[in-house]
Structure formats: structure tokens, C-alpha cells
Amino acid sequence: EGLSGRVAATGQPLFVPRLQAEDLRDERVPEGMPFLQHYGPHSVIVVPLGVRGRVLGTLGVMREARGREYSVEERALLESLAARAALAIEDARRYGAATQAVKARDELLSVAGHELKSPLNALQLQIHLLARMAREAMAVDGLAERAERAAKAGQRLGLLIDDLLDVSRLSSGRLGLKREEVDLAALTRELVGRMSEELALAGNEVRLLLDRPVSGHWDRLRLEQVLVNLLTNAAKYGAGRPVTVEVEAVGPVARLSVRDEGIGVSPEEQERIFEQFERSASVQHFKGLGLGLWITKRIVEAHGGSIRLASEPGKGSTFTVELPLPA
């Protein structure tokens, strides 16, 4: 609004050799009117700070017109200064973004290296023990258990690597969806059954509320990823208390909710935990890359849906996913 707003909106410079208070009476925002009424007419130039087709702001000067009005040459000089200033501002912004990207990359490499090393060491140890036991005897007590531990360590390593690959796909907009007819209720029951051992080890009893089929045109594997992330999150932070999983059709959407009774998340952190490499300050001692909820949100949004969190410290968390149903 006002003279500067007009320049910012149009991208065109404003050059008034002799601006008087009466000239501003019809302006929606008559900025400077009391000043002009008191000091008399002033010469005014306002130019846009424009770069690469965008207006970042404006640069304005004014002086008493009774002395000497601004000339066309002075207007050209101010436009030249504004162009250089705009380039400097844009370069500073780009440098800041690049610095943040490099910092994020370095943090990722540091955290990823630490997190990938643990399951890899466990995997190598189990494989070494398996090889030694196999040499000693073809059938030794504990051989199957060792093999199972090695498989689990390899599975965790694979999941971490998949998360890192998804970061690349999502950042470059290459997350393709292979849509098919999927019953979300049946998929949830299957996933909970598949993760029953992991949930039991965490001490979580799972209550399923799946009254009837809820079908839509979604990517099965990606929805499995969403469910695994939410259930793993509930097992990790649920403090060994019951977890309730509910799937229902509510009007035009399918609603999936995963509710735990664990440590909860403070209000000021509830948006932040959906960001890349972010976790709640109260759970920093838990392992993880801080990518699960970020990936989950991007997958849900790619389906045209939404995810939200309702939580209170010490009283658990409820993650609610809504996906559009066929018309």
C-alpha cells in the first residue's frame, strides 16, 4: 500500500519532481502527508529492488523541492544502485540457503554414519559367529537364533538406507506412486501381525479398531511405510503402554489413527518433529535419523492427504492420517 507499495506491486519506479500534500489525498494510504503539510513540497524517487523478475523491496529518497528537484540523471543513478543492492540481497539469501544445505548434509552424514555403524557391526558379529559355529558343527544349539539376529540387524540396516534414499527422492520430487486398490483396514491388520514380535518386545499391547473395510486407490508399499513408521514410533516412545490403532471411513476420507500412552510431545515441538532430521528434545537419547515422520508426511501429502499430531507431555500422542476416498 502507499507509494512504496505501488512500486513493489508494479515493479515500476516512481519519479515525482515536486510532490505536494494535496497529491496524496486520494491515496489509500497517504504516507508522508503530515510531513509534506508541515515542510512543504518534496522531490521523490522510489525504485524497485528487482532481481531475476522478482521485487524484493523498494529504495526511496526525497529532498526539499524548494532547494533543487531531482533530475532524470539522479533517477538513473538510484535505479543503478537499487539493481546492485537487489543483487547483493539475493546473493546473501542464496549463500544463506547454501550454507544451511551444507550444514544439513554434514549433520546427515554424521548421524547416518553413527546410526548405520551400529547395525552393521552387529550384523558382522553375528555373521562371524555363524561362520564359526557352522565350521564346528552343522547343527549346533543357537544357530537359528544367531541367524535370526543377523537377519534383524540386516533388516534395520536396510530400513535406514531406504530412509536415506527416500530423502533424495523426495527432495528432487521423484517419489512416484504405484496406485492400486488397497483395503487400509486389512493392510493395517497385516502390518500389526507382522510387527507383533517387535511390539511385544517393547511391551506394547496393540488394540485394533477395524470395524469394516476401508478401500481406496493408493500405493500399498508406501502406505506400509507410513504404518511401519507410526507403529515403530509408538513402540519406541509408548513407554510399554497399550497402543490403539483405528481405521475408519469419515465422509470423503479414510482416517487412520495410532494412539500411544507414552512420553508425549510438547506443543512447541509438535510441528518441528515433522521436519527433516528433527526429533523432540525429550527423546534425543533414542536412536534414529529423525527422518521417519518427515518421510511419512511427504508420502501422505503425495496421496493428497494430511497428517496431524495431538499430544501432551506425559499423556501420550495420537497421529492421525487422512487419505481421500474415491468419489
mmCIF file of C-alpha atoms in Angstrom:
data_model
loop_
_atom_site.group_PDB
_atom_site.id
_atom_site.type_symbol
_atom_site.label_atom_id
_atom_site.label_comp_id
_atom_site.label_asym_id
_atom_site.label_seq_id
_atom_site.Cartn_x
_atom_site.Cartn_y
_atom_site.Cartn_z
ATOM 1 C CA GLU A 1 0.000 0.000 0.000
ATOM 2 C CA GLY A 2 1.040 3.616 -0.399
ATOM 3 C CA LEU A 3 3.710 4.914 -2.789
ATOM 4 C CA SER A 4 6.259 2.229 -1.919
ATOM 5 C CA GLY A 5 3.584 -0.453 -2.169
ATOM 6 C CA ARG A 6 2.658 0.730 -5.647
ATOM 7 C CA VAL A 7 6.275 0.426 -6.778
ATOM 8 C CA ALA A 8 6.634 -3.017 -5.175
ATOM 9 C CA ALA A 9 3.424 -4.245 -6.803
ATOM 10 C CA THR A 10 4.109 -2.953 -10.314
ATOM 11 C CA GLY A 11 7.890 -3.150 -10.398
ATOM 12 C CA GLN A 12 7.931 0.325 -11.972
ATOM 13 C CA PRO A 13 9.835 3.300 -10.489
ATOM 14 C CA LEU A 14 8.007 6.335 -9.138
ATOM 15 C CA PHE A 15 9.534 9.729 -10.010
ATOM 16 C CA VAL A 16 7.766 12.869 -8.760
ATOM 17 C CA PRO A 17 9.956 16.001 -9.075
ATOM 18 C CA ARG A 18 7.564 18.003 -6.883
ATOM 19 C CA LEU A 19 5.241 16.035 -4.561
ATOM 20 C CA GLN A 20 2.694 18.070 -2.564
ATOM 21 C CA ALA A 21 0.417 17.042 0.285
ATOM 22 C CA GLU A 22 -2.675 17.502 -1.935
ATOM 23 C CA ASP A 23 -1.318 14.835 -4.316
ATOM 24 C CA LEU A 24 -1.741 12.186 -1.604
ATOM 25 C CA ARG A 25 -5.362 12.865 -0.652
ATOM 26 C CA ASP A 26 -6.721 10.149 -2.961
ATOM 27 C CA GLU A 27 -4.152 7.560 -1.874
ATOM 28 C CA ARG A 28 -5.472 4.626 0.142
ATOM 29 C CA VAL A 29 -2.525 5.088 2.496
ATOM 30 C CA PRO A 30 -1.472 8.770 2.275
ATOM 31 C CA GLU A 31 2.006 8.146 3.714
ATOM 32 C CA GLY A 32 4.024 11.264 4.349
ATOM 33 C CA MET A 33 1.036 13.615 4.104
ATOM 34 C CA PRO A 34 1.571 15.268 7.549
ATOM 35 C CA PHE A 35 5.261 15.659 6.729
ATOM 36 C CA LEU A 36 4.515 17.414 3.415
ATOM 37 C CA GLN A 37 1.879 19.623 5.039
ATOM 38 C CA HIS A 38 4.436 20.776 7.580
ATOM 39 C CA TYR A 39 7.576 21.084 5.430
ATOM 40 C CA GLY A 40 6.117 21.757 2.002
ATOM 41 C CA PRO A 41 6.675 20.025 -1.377
ATOM 42 C CA HIS A 42 9.450 17.457 -1.756
ATOM 43 C CA SER A 43 11.073 15.769 -4.718
ATOM 44 C CA VAL A 44 10.635 11.966 -4.519
ATOM 45 C CA ILE A 45 12.105 8.923 -6.259
ATOM 46 C CA VAL A 46 11.100 5.361 -5.297
ATOM 47 C CA VAL A 47 12.615 2.473 -7.300
ATOM 48 C CA PRO A 48 12.098 -1.305 -7.020
ATOM 49 C CA LEU A 49 14.770 -3.642 -5.697
ATOM 50 C CA GLY A 50 14.293 -6.129 -8.518
ATOM 51 C CA VAL A 51 16.325 -9.179 -9.474
ATOM 52 C CA ARG A 52 15.539 -12.058 -11.859
ATOM 53 C CA GLY A 53 11.959 -10.921 -12.329
ATOM 54 C CA ARG A 54 11.212 -10.615 -8.600
ATOM 55 C CA VAL A 55 10.774 -7.485 -6.499
ATOM 56 C CA LEU A 56 12.462 -7.856 -3.114
ATOM 57 C CA GLY A 57 11.570 -4.385 -1.827
ATOM 58 C CA THR A 58 11.960 -0.703 -2.659
ATOM 59 C CA LEU A 59 14.558 2.024 -2.292
ATOM 60 C CA GLY A 60 13.329 5.603 -1.889
ATOM 61 C CA VAL A 61 14.852 9.073 -1.475
ATOM 62 C CA MET A 62 13.325 12.510 -1.051
ATOM 63 C CA ARG A 63 14.520 16.079 -0.584
ATOM 64 C CA GLU A 64 13.015 19.529 -0.284
ATOM 65 C CA ALA A 65 11.784 20.655 -3.687
ATOM 66 C CA ARG A 66 12.341 24.340 -2.882
ATOM 67 C CA GLY A 67 16.071 23.607 -2.982
ATOM 68 C CA ARG A 68 16.550 21.589 -6.162
ATOM 69 C CA GLU A 69 14.287 18.942 -7.642
ATOM 70 C CA TYR A 70 15.702 15.519 -8.536
ATOM 71 C CA SER A 71 16.796 15.130 -12.129
ATOM 72 C CA VAL A 72 16.395 12.256 -14.599
ATOM 73 C CA GLU A 73 20.109 11.516 -14.206
ATOM 74 C CA GLU A 74 19.702 11.145 -10.434
ATOM 75 C CA ARG A 75 16.794 8.796 -11.006
ATOM 76 C CA ALA A 76 19.012 6.652 -13.266
ATOM 77 C CA LEU A 77 21.730 6.655 -10.615
ATOM 78 C CA LEU A 78 19.269 5.468 -7.943
ATOM 79 C CA GLU A 79 17.966 2.708 -10.239
ATOM 80 C CA SER A 80 21.552 1.531 -10.769
ATOM 81 C CA LEU A 81 22.191 1.487 -7.018
ATOM 82 C CA ALA A 82 18.917 -0.387 -6.438
ATOM 83 C CA ALA A 83 19.849 -3.042 -9.015
ATOM 84 C CA ARG A 84 23.195 -3.632 -7.285
ATOM 85 C CA ALA A 85 21.578 -3.698 -3.849
ATOM 86 C CA ALA A 86 18.991 -6.240 -5.037
ATOM 87 C CA LEU A 87 21.754 -8.489 -6.392
ATOM 88 C CA ALA A 88 23.609 -8.245 -3.088
ATOM 89 C CA ILE A 89 20.452 -9.155 -1.128
ATOM 90 C CA GLU A 90 19.667 -12.097 -3.425
ATOM 91 C CA ASP A 91 23.260 -13.347 -3.274
ATOM 92 C CA ALA A 92 23.183 -13.142 0.518
ATOM 93 C CA ARG A 93 19.951 -15.135 0.614
ATOM 94 C CA ARG A 94 21.329 -17.771 -1.747
ATOM 95 C CA TYR A 95 24.529 -18.007 0.268
ATOM 96 C CA GLY A 96 22.486 -18.471 3.439
ATOM 97 C CA ALA A 97 20.425 -21.239 1.813
ATOM 98 C CA ALA A 98 23.572 -22.947 0.517
ATOM 99 C CA THR A 99 25.192 -22.742 3.941
ATOM 100 C CA GLN A 100 22.127 -24.329 5.530
ATOM 101 C CA ALA A 101 22.128 -27.090 2.889
ATOM 102 C CA VAL A 102 25.790 -27.863 3.552
ATOM 103 C CA LYS A 103 25.135 -27.877 7.308
ATOM 104 C CA ALA A 104 22.170 -30.243 6.854
ATOM 105 C CA ARG A 105 24.298 -32.514 4.661
ATOM 106 C CA ASP A 106 27.094 -32.624 7.224
ATOM 107 C CA GLU A 107 24.626 -33.371 10.020
ATOM 108 C CA LEU A 108 23.094 -36.145 7.943
ATOM 109 C CA LEU A 109 26.474 -37.716 7.215
ATOM 110 C CA SER A 110 27.441 -37.541 10.875
ATOM 111 C CA VAL A 111 24.180 -39.004 12.200
ATOM 112 C CA ALA A 112 23.845 -41.531 9.372
ATOM 113 C CA GLY A 113 27.393 -42.750 9.855
ATOM 114 C CA HIS A 114 26.768 -43.275 13.562
ATOM 115 C CA GLU A 115 23.385 -44.944 13.106
ATOM 116 C CA LEU A 116 24.461 -47.203 10.221
ATOM 117 C CA LYS A 117 27.568 -48.342 12.056
ATOM 118 C CA SER A 118 25.706 -49.976 14.966
ATOM 119 C CA PRO A 119 23.521 -52.429 12.978
ATOM 120 C CA LEU A 120 26.389 -53.081 10.581
ATOM 121 C CA ASN A 121 28.720 -54.027 13.452
ATOM 122 C CA ALA A 122 26.011 -56.258 14.926
ATOM 123 C CA LEU A 123 25.438 -57.875 11.537
ATOM 124 C CA GLN A 124 29.132 -58.532 11.029
ATOM 125 C CA LEU A 125 29.462 -60.012 14.517
ATOM 126 C CA GLN A 126 26.524 -62.357 14.051
ATOM 127 C CA ILE A 127 27.740 -63.494 10.644
ATOM 128 C CA HIS A 128 31.205 -64.140 12.103
ATOM 129 C CA LEU A 129 29.711 -66.245 14.900
ATOM 130 C CA LEU A 130 27.503 -68.118 12.429
ATOM 131 C CA ALA A 131 30.502 -68.959 10.277
ATOM 132 C CA ARG A 132 32.486 -70.227 13.284
ATOM 133 C CA MET A 133 29.572 -72.309 14.575
ATOM 134 C CA ALA A 134 28.934 -73.749 11.138
ATOM 135 C CA ARG A 135 32.554 -74.857 10.936
ATOM 136 C CA GLU A 136 32.378 -76.552 14.318
ATOM 137 C CA ALA A 137 29.165 -78.433 13.611
ATOM 138 C CA MET A 138 26.369 -78.360 11.098
ATOM 139 C CA ALA A 139 23.713 -78.497 13.809
ATOM 140 C CA VAL A 140 24.551 -76.531 16.929
ATOM 141 C CA ASP A 141 22.141 -75.182 19.520
ATOM 142 C CA GLY A 142 21.640 -71.468 18.986
ATOM 143 C CA LEU A 143 22.478 -71.473 15.278
ATOM 144 C CA ALA A 144 18.932 -70.498 14.263
ATOM 145 C CA GLU A 145 18.866 -67.759 16.894
ATOM 146 C CA ARG A 146 22.144 -66.329 15.613
ATOM 147 C CA ALA A 147 20.814 -66.367 12.068
ATOM 148 C CA GLU A 148 17.667 -64.560 13.180
ATOM 149 C CA ARG A 149 19.681 -61.845 14.934
ATOM 150 C CA ALA A 150 21.797 -61.363 11.824
ATOM 151 C CA ALA A 151 18.658 -61.070 9.698
ATOM 152 C CA LYS A 152 17.162 -58.458 12.026
ATOM 153 C CA ALA A 153 20.355 -56.402 12.027
ATOM 154 C CA GLY A 154 20.412 -56.563 8.234
ATOM 155 C CA GLN A 155 16.741 -55.539 8.097
ATOM 156 C CA ARG A 156 17.373 -52.487 10.277
ATOM 157 C CA LEU A 157 20.352 -51.520 8.149
ATOM 158 C CA GLY A 158 18.186 -51.833 5.049
ATOM 159 C CA LEU A 159 15.462 -49.617 6.545
ATOM 160 C CA LEU A 160 17.978 -46.903 7.423
ATOM 161 C CA ILE A 161 19.402 -46.965 3.909
ATOM 162 C CA ASP A 162 15.874 -46.833 2.435
ATOM 163 C CA ASP A 163 15.201 -43.711 4.520
ATOM 164 C CA LEU A 164 18.323 -42.047 3.146
ATOM 165 C CA LEU A 165 17.303 -42.936 -0.417
ATOM 166 C CA ASP A 166 13.813 -41.537 0.192
ATOM 167 C CA VAL A 167 15.339 -38.222 1.293
ATOM 168 C CA SER A 168 16.977 -37.968 -2.127
ATOM 169 C CA ARG A 169 13.792 -38.946 -3.978
ATOM 170 C CA LEU A 170 11.570 -36.570 -2.018
ATOM 171 C CA SER A 171 13.998 -33.645 -2.243
ATOM 172 C CA SER A 172 14.156 -33.998 -6.031
ATOM 173 C CA GLY A 173 10.405 -34.637 -6.434
ATOM 174 C CA ARG A 174 10.925 -38.170 -7.758
ATOM 175 C CA LEU A 175 8.653 -40.070 -5.348
ATOM 176 C CA GLY A 176 6.434 -41.977 -7.786
ATOM 177 C CA LEU A 177 3.248 -43.669 -6.556
ATOM 178 C CA LYS A 178 2.083 -47.063 -7.881
ATOM 179 C CA ARG A 179 -1.603 -46.819 -7.106
ATOM 180 C CA GLU A 180 -3.842 -49.854 -6.758
ATOM 181 C CA GLU A 181 -6.969 -50.887 -4.871
ATOM 182 C CA VAL A 182 -5.958 -51.168 -1.205
ATOM 183 C CA ASP A 183 -8.033 -52.031 1.866
ATOM 184 C CA LEU A 184 -6.425 -49.885 4.552
ATOM 185 C CA ALA A 185 -8.066 -51.868 7.370
ATOM 186 C CA ALA A 186 -6.757 -55.209 6.054
ATOM 187 C CA LEU A 187 -3.309 -53.715 5.421
ATOM 188 C CA THR A 188 -3.199 -52.383 8.989
ATOM 189 C CA ARG A 189 -4.177 -55.771 10.454
ATOM 190 C CA GLU A 190 -1.491 -57.464 8.351
ATOM 191 C CA LEU A 191 1.225 -54.973 9.383
ATOM 192 C CA VAL A 192 0.370 -55.203 13.077
ATOM 193 C CA GLY A 193 0.609 -59.000 12.820
ATOM 194 C CA ARG A 194 3.940 -58.737 11.047
ATOM 195 C CA MET A 195 5.299 -56.385 13.735
ATOM 196 C CA SER A 196 3.784 -58.282 16.674
ATOM 197 C CA GLU A 197 7.159 -59.550 17.912
ATOM 198 C CA GLU A 198 8.755 -56.081 17.804
ATOM 199 C CA LEU A 199 5.765 -54.539 19.583
ATOM 200 C CA ALA A 200 5.731 -57.313 22.186
ATOM 201 C CA LEU A 201 9.425 -56.804 22.919
ATOM 202 C CA ALA A 202 8.684 -53.125 23.564
ATOM 203 C CA GLY A 203 5.921 -54.198 25.956
ATOM 204 C CA ASN A 204 3.140 -52.665 23.843
ATOM 205 C CA GLU A 205 -0.263 -54.328 23.717
ATOM 206 C CA VAL A 206 -1.944 -53.314 20.437
ATOM 207 C CA ARG A 207 -5.694 -52.738 20.299
ATOM 208 C CA LEU A 208 -7.160 -52.814 16.812
ATOM 209 C CA LEU A 209 -10.373 -50.965 15.973
ATOM 210 C CA LEU A 210 -11.126 -52.119 12.423
ATOM 211 C CA ASP A 211 -14.870 -52.458 12.013
ATOM 212 C CA ARG A 212 -15.109 -52.746 8.231
ATOM 213 C CA PRO A 213 -13.052 -52.499 5.020
ATOM 214 C CA VAL A 214 -11.892 -49.028 4.005
ATOM 215 C CA SER A 215 -10.674 -49.158 0.419
ATOM 216 C CA GLY A 216 -9.026 -46.543 -1.777
ATOM 217 C CA HIS A 217 -6.682 -46.125 -4.722
ATOM 218 C CA TRP A 218 -3.299 -45.859 -3.009
ATOM 219 C CA ASP A 219 0.302 -47.079 -3.179
ATOM 220 C CA ARG A 220 0.384 -50.225 -0.999
ATOM 221 C CA LEU A 221 4.130 -50.227 -0.316
ATOM 222 C CA ARG A 222 4.186 -46.539 0.599
ATOM 223 C CA LEU A 223 1.215 -46.952 2.963
ATOM 224 C CA GLU A 224 3.053 -49.880 4.551
ATOM 225 C CA GLN A 225 5.961 -47.490 5.088
ATOM 226 C CA VAL A 226 3.627 -44.977 6.774
ATOM 227 C CA LEU A 227 2.189 -47.681 9.054
ATOM 228 C CA VAL A 228 5.608 -49.092 9.947
ATOM 229 C CA ASN A 229 6.901 -45.611 10.823
ATOM 230 C CA LEU A 230 3.892 -44.787 13.010
ATOM 231 C CA LEU A 231 3.867 -48.172 14.770
ATOM 232 C CA THR A 232 7.637 -48.083 15.306
ATOM 233 C CA ASN A 233 7.270 -44.581 16.703
ATOM 234 C CA ALA A 234 4.536 -45.771 19.091
ATOM 235 C CA ALA A 235 6.647 -48.741 20.201
ATOM 236 C CA LYS A 236 9.724 -46.555 20.743
ATOM 237 C CA TYR A 237 8.041 -43.735 22.695
ATOM 238 C CA GLY A 238 4.984 -45.539 24.081
ATOM 239 C CA ALA A 239 6.664 -46.394 27.398
ATOM 240 C CA GLY A 240 5.438 -50.005 27.228
ATOM 241 C CA ARG A 241 1.799 -48.981 27.487
ATOM 242 C CA PRO A 242 -1.073 -50.014 25.160
ATOM 243 C CA VAL A 243 -1.210 -48.712 21.588
ATOM 244 C CA THR A 244 -4.574 -48.225 19.869
ATOM 245 C CA VAL A 245 -4.804 -48.377 16.076
ATOM 246 C CA GLU A 246 -8.071 -47.379 14.395
ATOM 247 C CA VAL A 247 -9.136 -47.273 10.746
ATOM 248 C CA GLU A 248 -12.476 -45.789 9.694
ATOM 249 C CA ALA A 249 -14.193 -44.007 6.820
ATOM 250 C CA VAL A 250 -15.289 -40.498 7.787
ATOM 251 C CA GLY A 251 -17.181 -38.803 4.967
ATOM 252 C CA PRO A 252 -14.863 -38.342 1.977
ATOM 253 C CA VAL A 253 -11.697 -39.531 3.767
ATOM 254 C CA ALA A 254 -10.161 -42.672 5.221
ATOM 255 C CA ARG A 255 -8.854 -41.975 8.705
ATOM 256 C CA LEU A 256 -6.004 -43.917 10.311
ATOM 257 C CA SER A 257 -5.064 -43.065 13.901
ATOM 258 C CA VAL A 258 -2.266 -44.501 16.020
ATOM 259 C CA ARG A 259 -2.515 -43.581 19.704
ATOM 260 C CA ASP A 260 0.035 -44.361 22.398
ATOM 261 C CA GLU A 261 0.114 -43.544 26.100
ATOM 262 C CA GLY A 262 3.798 -42.705 26.274
ATOM 263 C CA ILE A 263 6.011 -39.689 26.897
ATOM 264 C CA GLY A 264 4.157 -37.311 24.556
ATOM 265 C CA VAL A 265 5.383 -34.215 22.720
ATOM 266 C CA SER A 266 5.259 -30.604 23.926
ATOM 267 C CA PRO A 267 3.064 -28.155 21.931
ATOM 268 C CA GLU A 268 6.028 -26.083 20.702
ATOM 269 C CA GLU A 269 7.690 -29.194 19.211
ATOM 270 C CA GLN A 270 4.670 -30.775 17.517
ATOM 271 C CA GLU A 271 5.257 -29.082 14.143
ATOM 272 C CA ARG A 272 9.039 -29.330 14.314
ATOM 273 C CA ILE A 273 9.160 -33.129 14.586
ATOM 274 C CA PHE A 274 7.737 -33.414 11.055
ATOM 275 C CA GLU A 275 10.806 -31.607 9.712
ATOM 276 C CA GLN A 276 13.898 -33.236 8.250
ATOM 277 C CA PHE A 277 16.402 -34.611 10.832
ATOM 278 C CA GLU A 278 14.259 -33.298 13.703
ATOM 279 C CA ARG A 279 13.196 -35.077 16.886
ATOM 280 C CA SER A 280 11.636 -33.960 20.132
ATOM 281 C CA ALA A 281 14.168 -32.603 22.608
ATOM 282 C CA SER A 282 12.862 -35.073 25.202
ATOM 283 C CA VAL A 283 13.760 -38.121 23.050
ATOM 284 C CA GLN A 284 17.281 -37.280 21.892
ATOM 285 C CA HIS A 285 18.631 -40.412 23.625
ATOM 286 C CA PHE A 286 16.573 -42.647 21.303
ATOM 287 C CA LYS A 287 18.268 -43.918 18.169
ATOM 288 C CA GLY A 288 17.163 -42.765 14.715
ATOM 289 C CA LEU A 289 17.918 -40.402 11.867
ATOM 290 C CA GLY A 290 14.972 -38.103 12.551
ATOM 291 C CA LEU A 291 13.580 -38.865 9.078
ATOM 292 C CA GLY A 292 10.639 -41.212 9.731
ATOM 293 C CA LEU A 293 7.916 -38.622 10.365
ATOM 294 C CA TRP A 294 9.279 -36.300 7.655
ATOM 295 C CA ILE A 295 9.075 -39.134 5.100
ATOM 296 C CA THR A 296 5.651 -40.187 6.429
ATOM 297 C CA LYS A 297 4.257 -36.681 5.977
ATOM 298 C CA ARG A 298 5.596 -36.421 2.416
ATOM 299 C CA ILE A 299 4.097 -39.803 1.455
ATOM 300 C CA VAL A 300 0.700 -38.852 2.894
ATOM 301 C CA GLU A 301 0.758 -35.474 1.134
ATOM 302 C CA ALA A 302 1.739 -37.176 -2.162
ATOM 303 C CA HIS A 303 -1.535 -39.134 -1.843
ATOM 304 C CA GLY A 304 -3.431 -35.853 -1.395
ATOM 305 C CA GLY A 305 -3.887 -36.470 2.323
ATOM 306 C CA SER A 306 -2.772 -34.926 5.607
ATOM 307 C CA ILE A 307 -1.248 -35.973 8.919
ATOM 308 C CA ARG A 308 -1.560 -34.242 12.282
ATOM 309 C CA LEU A 309 -0.440 -34.835 15.841
ATOM 310 C CA ALA A 310 -2.342 -34.347 19.071
ATOM 311 C CA SER A 311 -0.154 -34.790 22.130
ATOM 312 C CA GLU A 312 0.583 -33.680 25.661
ATOM 313 C CA PRO A 313 3.786 -34.384 27.600
ATOM 314 C CA GLY A 314 3.381 -37.452 29.794
ATOM 315 C CA LYS A 315 -0.032 -38.302 28.336
ATOM 316 C CA GLY A 316 0.827 -39.905 25.013
ATOM 317 C CA SER A 317 0.426 -38.979 21.354
ATOM 318 C CA THR A 318 -2.126 -39.547 18.621
ATOM 319 C CA PHE A 319 -1.049 -39.399 14.986
ATOM 320 C CA THR A 320 -3.991 -39.075 12.600
ATOM 321 C CA VAL A 321 -3.650 -39.695 8.859
ATOM 322 C CA GLU A 322 -6.457 -38.780 6.467
ATOM 323 C CA LEU A 323 -6.485 -40.001 2.860
ATOM 324 C CA PRO A 324 -9.066 -39.077 0.204
ATOM 325 C CA LEU A 325 -11.549 -41.812 -0.684
ATOM 326 C CA PRO A 326 -12.891 -42.388 -4.216
ATOM 327 C CA ALA A 327 -15.915 -40.234 -5.030
#
